[in-house]
Coordinates of C-alpha atoms in Angstrom, one line a residue:
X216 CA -2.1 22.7 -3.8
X217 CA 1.2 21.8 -4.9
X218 CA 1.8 19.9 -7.8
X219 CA 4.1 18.2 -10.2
X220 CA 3.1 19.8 -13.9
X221 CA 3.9 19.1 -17.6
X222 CA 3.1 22.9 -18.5
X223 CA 4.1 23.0 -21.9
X224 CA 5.1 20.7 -25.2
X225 CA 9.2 20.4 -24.2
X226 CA 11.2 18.5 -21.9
X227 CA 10.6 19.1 -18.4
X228 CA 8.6 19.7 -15.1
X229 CA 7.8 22.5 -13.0
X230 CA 6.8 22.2 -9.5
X231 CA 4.0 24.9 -9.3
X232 CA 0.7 25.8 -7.2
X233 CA -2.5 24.6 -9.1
X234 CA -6.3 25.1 -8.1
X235 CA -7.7 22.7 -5.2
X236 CA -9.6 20.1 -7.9
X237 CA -13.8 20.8 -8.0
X238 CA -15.4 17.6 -6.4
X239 CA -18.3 16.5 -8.8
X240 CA -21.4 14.2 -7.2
X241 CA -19.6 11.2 -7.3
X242 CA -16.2 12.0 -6.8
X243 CA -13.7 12.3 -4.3
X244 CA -10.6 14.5 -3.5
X245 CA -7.3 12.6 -2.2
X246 CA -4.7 14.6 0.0
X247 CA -1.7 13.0 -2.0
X248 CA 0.7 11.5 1.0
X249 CA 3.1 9.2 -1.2
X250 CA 3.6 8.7 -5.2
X251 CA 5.5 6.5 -7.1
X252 CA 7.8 7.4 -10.2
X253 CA 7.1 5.4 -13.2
X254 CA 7.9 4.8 -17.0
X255 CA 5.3 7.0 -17.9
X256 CA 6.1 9.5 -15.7
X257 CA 9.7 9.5 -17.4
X258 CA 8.3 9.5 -21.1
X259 CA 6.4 12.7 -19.6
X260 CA 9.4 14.3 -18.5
X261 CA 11.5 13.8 -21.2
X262 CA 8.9 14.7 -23.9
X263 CA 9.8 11.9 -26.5
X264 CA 7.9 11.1 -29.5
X265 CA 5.6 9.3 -26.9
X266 CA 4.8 11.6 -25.0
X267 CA 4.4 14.2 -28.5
X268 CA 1.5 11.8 -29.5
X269 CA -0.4 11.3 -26.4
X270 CA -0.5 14.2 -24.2
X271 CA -1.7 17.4 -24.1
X272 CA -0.9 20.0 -21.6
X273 CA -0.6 21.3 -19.2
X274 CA -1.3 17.9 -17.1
X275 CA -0.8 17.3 -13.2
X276 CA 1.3 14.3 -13.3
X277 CA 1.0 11.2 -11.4
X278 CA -1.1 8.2 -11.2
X279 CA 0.6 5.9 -8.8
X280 CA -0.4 7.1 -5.6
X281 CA -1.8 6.7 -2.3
X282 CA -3.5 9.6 -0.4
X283 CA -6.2 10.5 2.4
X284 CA -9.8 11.2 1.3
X285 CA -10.9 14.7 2.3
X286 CA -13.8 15.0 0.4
X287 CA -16.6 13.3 -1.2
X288 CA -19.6 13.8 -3.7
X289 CA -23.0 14.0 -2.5
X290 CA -23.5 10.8 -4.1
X291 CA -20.6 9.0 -3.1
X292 CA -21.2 5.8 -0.7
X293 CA -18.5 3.5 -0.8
X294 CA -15.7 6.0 0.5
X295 CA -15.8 8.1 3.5
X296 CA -13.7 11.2 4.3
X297 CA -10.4 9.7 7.0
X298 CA -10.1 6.5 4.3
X299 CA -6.8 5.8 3.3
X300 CA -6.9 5.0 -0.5
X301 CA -4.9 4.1 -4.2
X302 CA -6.6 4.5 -7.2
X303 CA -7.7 2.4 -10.2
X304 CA -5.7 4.9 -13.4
X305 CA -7.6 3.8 -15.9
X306 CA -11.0 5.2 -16.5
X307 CA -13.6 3.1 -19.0
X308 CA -16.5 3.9 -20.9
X309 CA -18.9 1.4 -19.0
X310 CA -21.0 1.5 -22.3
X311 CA -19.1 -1.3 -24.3
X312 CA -19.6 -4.7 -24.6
X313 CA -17.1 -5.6 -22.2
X314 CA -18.0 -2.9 -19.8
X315 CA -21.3 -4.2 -19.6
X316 CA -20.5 -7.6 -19.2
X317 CA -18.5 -7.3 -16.4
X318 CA -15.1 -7.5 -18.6
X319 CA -13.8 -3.7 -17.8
X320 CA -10.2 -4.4 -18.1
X321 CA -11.3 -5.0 -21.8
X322 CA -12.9 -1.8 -22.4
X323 CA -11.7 -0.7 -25.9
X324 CA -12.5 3.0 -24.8
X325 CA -9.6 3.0 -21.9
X326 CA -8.7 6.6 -20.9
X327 CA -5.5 6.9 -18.6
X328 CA -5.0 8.9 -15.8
X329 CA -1.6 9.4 -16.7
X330 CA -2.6 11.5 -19.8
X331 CA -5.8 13.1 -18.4
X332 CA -5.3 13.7 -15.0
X333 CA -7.6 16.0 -13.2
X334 CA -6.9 16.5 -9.4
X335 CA -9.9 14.3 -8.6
X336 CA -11.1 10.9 -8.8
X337 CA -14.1 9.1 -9.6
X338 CA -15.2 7.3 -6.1
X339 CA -15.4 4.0 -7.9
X340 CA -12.4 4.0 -9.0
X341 CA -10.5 4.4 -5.3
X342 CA -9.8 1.2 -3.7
X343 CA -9.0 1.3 0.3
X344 CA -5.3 0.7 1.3
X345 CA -6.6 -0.1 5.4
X346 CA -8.2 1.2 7.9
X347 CA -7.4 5.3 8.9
X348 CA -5.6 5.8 11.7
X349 CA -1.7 6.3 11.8
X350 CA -0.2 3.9 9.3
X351 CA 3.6 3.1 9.4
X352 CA 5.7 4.1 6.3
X353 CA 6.0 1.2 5.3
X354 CA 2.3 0.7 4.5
X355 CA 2.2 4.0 2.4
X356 CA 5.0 3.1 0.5
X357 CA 3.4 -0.2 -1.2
X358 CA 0.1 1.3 -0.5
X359 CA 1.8 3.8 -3.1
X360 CA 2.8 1.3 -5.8
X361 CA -0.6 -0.7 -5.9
X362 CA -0.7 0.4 -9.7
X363 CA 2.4 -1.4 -10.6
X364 CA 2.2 -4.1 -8.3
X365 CA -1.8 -4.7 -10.3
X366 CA 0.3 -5.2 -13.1
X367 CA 2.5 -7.6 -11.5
X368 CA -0.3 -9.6 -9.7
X369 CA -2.3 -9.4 -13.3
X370 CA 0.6 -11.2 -15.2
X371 CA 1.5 -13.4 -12.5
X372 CA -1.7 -14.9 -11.5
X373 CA -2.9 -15.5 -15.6
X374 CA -2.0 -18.8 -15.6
X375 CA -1.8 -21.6 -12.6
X376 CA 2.0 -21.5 -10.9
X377 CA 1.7 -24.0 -8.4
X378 CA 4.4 -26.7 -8.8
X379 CA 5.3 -25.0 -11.8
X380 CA 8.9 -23.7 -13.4
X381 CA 8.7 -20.2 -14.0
X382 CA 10.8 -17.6 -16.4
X383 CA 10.6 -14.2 -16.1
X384 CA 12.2 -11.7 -18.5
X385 CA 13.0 -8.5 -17.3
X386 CA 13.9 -7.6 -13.8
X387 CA 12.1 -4.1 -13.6
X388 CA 10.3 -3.3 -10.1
X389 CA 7.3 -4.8 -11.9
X390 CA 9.7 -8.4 -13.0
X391 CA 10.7 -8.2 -9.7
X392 CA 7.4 -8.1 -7.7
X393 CA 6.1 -10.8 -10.0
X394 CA 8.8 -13.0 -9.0
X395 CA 7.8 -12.7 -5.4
X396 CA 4.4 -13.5 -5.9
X397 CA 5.3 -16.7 -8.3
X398 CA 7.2 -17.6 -5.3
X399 CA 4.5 -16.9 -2.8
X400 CA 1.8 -18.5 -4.9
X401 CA 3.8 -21.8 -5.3
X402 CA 6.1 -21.9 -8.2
X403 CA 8.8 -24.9 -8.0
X404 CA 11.3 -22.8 -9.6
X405 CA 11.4 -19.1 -10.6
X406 CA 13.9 -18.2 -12.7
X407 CA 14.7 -14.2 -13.4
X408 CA 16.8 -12.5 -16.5
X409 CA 18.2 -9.3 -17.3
X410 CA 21.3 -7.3 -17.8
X411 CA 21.6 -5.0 -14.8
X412 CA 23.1 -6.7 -12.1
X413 CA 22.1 -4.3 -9.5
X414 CA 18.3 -5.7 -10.3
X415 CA 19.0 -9.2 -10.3
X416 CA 21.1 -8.9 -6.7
X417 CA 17.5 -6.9 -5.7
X418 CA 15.6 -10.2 -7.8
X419 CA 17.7 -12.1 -5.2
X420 CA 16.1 -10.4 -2.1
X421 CA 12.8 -11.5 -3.1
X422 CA 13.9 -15.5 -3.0
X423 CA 14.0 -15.8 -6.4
X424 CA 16.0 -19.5 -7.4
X425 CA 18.0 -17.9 -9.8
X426 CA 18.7 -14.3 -11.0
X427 CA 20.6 -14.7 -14.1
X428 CA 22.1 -12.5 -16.3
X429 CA 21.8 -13.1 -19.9
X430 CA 24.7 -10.4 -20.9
X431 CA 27.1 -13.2 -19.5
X432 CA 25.0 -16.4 -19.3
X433 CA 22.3 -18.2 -21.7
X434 CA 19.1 -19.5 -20.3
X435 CA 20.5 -23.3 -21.2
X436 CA 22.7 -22.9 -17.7
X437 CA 19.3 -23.1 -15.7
X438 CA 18.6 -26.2 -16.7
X439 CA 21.6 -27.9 -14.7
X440 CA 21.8 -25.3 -11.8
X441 CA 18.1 -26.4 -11.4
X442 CA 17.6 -29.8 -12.1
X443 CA 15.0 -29.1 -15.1
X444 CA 15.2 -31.1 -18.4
X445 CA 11.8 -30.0 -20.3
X446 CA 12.0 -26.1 -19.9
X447 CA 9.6 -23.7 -18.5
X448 CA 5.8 -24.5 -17.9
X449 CA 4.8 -20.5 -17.3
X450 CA 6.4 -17.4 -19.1
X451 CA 6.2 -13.8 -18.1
X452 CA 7.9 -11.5 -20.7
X453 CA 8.0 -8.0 -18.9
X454 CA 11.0 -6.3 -20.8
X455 CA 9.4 -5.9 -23.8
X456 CA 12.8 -6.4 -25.4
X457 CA 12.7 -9.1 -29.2
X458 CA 15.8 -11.3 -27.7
X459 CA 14.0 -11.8 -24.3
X460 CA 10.5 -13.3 -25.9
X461 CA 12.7 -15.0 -28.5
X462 CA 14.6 -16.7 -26.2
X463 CA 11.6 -17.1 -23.9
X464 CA 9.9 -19.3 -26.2
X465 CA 12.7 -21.0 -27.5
X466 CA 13.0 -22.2 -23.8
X467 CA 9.3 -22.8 -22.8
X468 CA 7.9 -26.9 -22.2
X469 CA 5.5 -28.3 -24.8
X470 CA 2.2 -26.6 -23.7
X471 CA 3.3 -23.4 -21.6
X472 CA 2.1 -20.4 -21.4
X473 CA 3.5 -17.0 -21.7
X474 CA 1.9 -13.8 -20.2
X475 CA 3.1 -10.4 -22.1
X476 CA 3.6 -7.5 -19.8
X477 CA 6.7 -5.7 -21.6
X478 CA 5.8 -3.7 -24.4
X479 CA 8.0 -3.5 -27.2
X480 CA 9.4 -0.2 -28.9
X481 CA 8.2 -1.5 -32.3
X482 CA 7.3 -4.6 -33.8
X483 CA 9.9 -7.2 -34.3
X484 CA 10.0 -11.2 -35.9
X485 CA 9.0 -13.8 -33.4
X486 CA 9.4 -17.6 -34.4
X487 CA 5.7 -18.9 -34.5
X488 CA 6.4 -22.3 -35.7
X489 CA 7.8 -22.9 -32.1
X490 CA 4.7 -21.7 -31.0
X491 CA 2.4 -23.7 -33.0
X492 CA 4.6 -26.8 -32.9
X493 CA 4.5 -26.3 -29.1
X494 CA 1.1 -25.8 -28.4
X495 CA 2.3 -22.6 -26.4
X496 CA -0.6 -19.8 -25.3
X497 CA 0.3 -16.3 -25.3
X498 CA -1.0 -13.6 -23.7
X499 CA -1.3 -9.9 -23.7
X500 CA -1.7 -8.1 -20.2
X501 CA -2.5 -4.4 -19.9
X502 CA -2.8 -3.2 -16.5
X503 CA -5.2 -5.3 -13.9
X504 CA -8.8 -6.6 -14.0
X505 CA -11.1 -4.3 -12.7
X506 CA -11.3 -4.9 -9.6
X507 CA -10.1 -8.5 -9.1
X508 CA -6.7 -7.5 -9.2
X509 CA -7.1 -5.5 -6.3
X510 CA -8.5 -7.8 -4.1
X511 CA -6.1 -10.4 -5.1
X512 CA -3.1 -7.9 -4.0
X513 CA -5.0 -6.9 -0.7
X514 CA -4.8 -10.7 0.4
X515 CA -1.8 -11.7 -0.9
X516 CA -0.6 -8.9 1.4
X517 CA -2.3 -10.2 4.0
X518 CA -1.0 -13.5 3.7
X519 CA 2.5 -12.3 3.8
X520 CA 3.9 -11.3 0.5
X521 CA 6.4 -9.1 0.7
X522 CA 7.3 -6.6 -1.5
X523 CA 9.0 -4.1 0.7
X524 CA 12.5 -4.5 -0.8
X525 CA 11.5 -3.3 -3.8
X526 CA 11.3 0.1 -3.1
X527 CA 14.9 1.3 -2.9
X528 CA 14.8 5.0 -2.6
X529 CA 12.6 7.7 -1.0
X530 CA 12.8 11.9 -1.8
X531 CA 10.5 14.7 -0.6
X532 CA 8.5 16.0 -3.4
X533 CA 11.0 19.1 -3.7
X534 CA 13.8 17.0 -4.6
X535 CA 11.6 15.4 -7.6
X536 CA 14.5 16.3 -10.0
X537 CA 16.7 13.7 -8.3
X538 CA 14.0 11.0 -7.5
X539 CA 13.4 11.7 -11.8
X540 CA 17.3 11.2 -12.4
X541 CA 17.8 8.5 -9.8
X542 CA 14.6 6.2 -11.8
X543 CA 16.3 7.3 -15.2
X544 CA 19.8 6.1 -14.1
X545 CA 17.8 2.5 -13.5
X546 CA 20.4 1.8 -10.3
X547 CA 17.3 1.1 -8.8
X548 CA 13.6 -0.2 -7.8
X549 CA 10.4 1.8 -7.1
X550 CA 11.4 5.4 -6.5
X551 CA 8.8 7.1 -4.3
X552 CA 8.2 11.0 -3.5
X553 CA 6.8 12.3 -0.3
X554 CA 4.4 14.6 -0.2
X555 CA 3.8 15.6 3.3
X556 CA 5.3 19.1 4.7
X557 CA 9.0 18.8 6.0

């Protein structure tokens, strides 16, 4: 099969044959029809001091994805062969504490697909996308981004939004999506920052109230554009940048509560006497709760959230050195390869 590989410890990928992945008792193999490009995915690439610590190849890239079960384990119930599935990327112990008390998300002994992927996937950890049968594109292509859009649905729903004012900082793919589903899930107001404009005018297409960006404006002009006079009542910092959660919580109402996405370079001064003098909570996120993520994002889709306009631009799988240099130039949302046959 074809695949995208990190072969060796330097910049670069090669597109290259590799061995059809050995399907184990309870496991299942995935004919890969869309992927989505992510952060990870660039560090990858680029081989930065990230990447130097934390992978080892060679390693078939990729963990967004959605794809059409072929095969399956002996022992493998809950999928069939024709099932149309994304995967859960990160794989835990089930040993620990948390593992065994239902908490898996928690699991202290996460392993990533994204740094140990194999070809194949443990059944449990596939999640059906919809029933087989000929899906639109449209449905493969968020179908695809189900890992992100975890993420987003994760952050979003930590904390009650209904009737609320919410900021978010950052307007990634992932900003973006939980934007729409503030919006969907109630929120008064959601409020959006960054510096590209080309990602707040797609912030914009989602219904955001206001897309603002902090390069020209401070987060003060809300207030009047809005009609809010004690700040905001829910936080989600997704940038990971030390200005963004600084001004975040310089901004946030007596009692908010701030969900962490964004994950910082390196460790940077935050102003805790605001936060204790507010009463604020934070909170770390790391990718979704096993599984209820995934059920929350299968019926918000259901009951109409749309995320479609965040994915911006589409390349067959041969043209992954563009789709790789479009996501880097950051002119866009999700960038998505194809991997059916021209």
């Amino acid at each position: 099969m074809k695949a995208l590989v990190k072969v060796d410890a330097a910049p670069g990928l090669e597109l290259t044959d590799v061995a059809d992945p050995q399907v184990g008792p309870g496991d299942v193999a995935v004919k890969v029809l869309r992927t989505g490009i992510c952060g990870t995915d660039l560090h990858i690439d680029s081989w930065d001091d990230w990447a130097a610590r934390n992978v080892k190849p060679p390693l078939v890239l990729g963990h967004e994805f959605v794809g059409e079960v072929v095969e399956t384990g002996r022992n493998v119930t809950g999928v069939k062969v024709g099932d149309l599935v994304s995967g859960e990327g990160h794989l835990v112990c089930g040993a620990c504490r948390n593992c065994k008390a239902g908490r898996r998300h928690l699991c202290a002994n996460t392993a990533a697909w994204a740094c140990t992927a194999t070809g194949r996937s443990p059944s449990s950890r596939c999640c059906r996308s919809r029933t087989p049968g000929a899906p639109h594109r449209g449905d493969l292509d968020v179908a695809a981004i189900f890992d992100p859009l975890g993420n987003a649905v994760h952050t979003a729903l930590s904390f009650p939004v209904i009737g609320e004012d919410v900021l978010i900082t950052g307007a990634g793919p992932i900003g973006i999506m939980a934007a729409a589903i503030a919006r969907h899930a109630g929120a008064r107001h959601v409020v959006i920052t960054d510096v590209s404009g080309h990602r707040l005018e797609l912030a914009r297409k989602v219904g955001v109230d206001l897309a603002l960006n902090v390069a020209e404006s401070t987060l003060a002009d809300a207030y009047g554009r809005l009609n809010m006079s004690e700040g905001f009542d829910v936080g989600m910092e997704m940038s990971g940048q030390p200005s963004a959660l600084r001004d975040m919580i310089a901004n946030m109402s007596h009692g908010g509560r701030i969900a962490m996405l964004g994950l910082p370079a390196k460790e940077f001064p935050v102003d805790f006497g605001s936060v204790v003098l507010k009463m604020l909570h934070l909170k770390g996120i790391y990718g979704r709760e096993m599984f209820e993520t995934w059920y929350s994002m299968s019926v918000l889709l259901q009951a109409g959230l749309d995320i479609a306009p965040v994915v911006t631009h589409r390349f067959h799988y041969t043209e992954h050195k563009t789709a790789f240099d479009t996501t880097r130039a950051g002119r866009c949302g999700k960038v998505l390869l194809d991997w059916t046959e021209k």
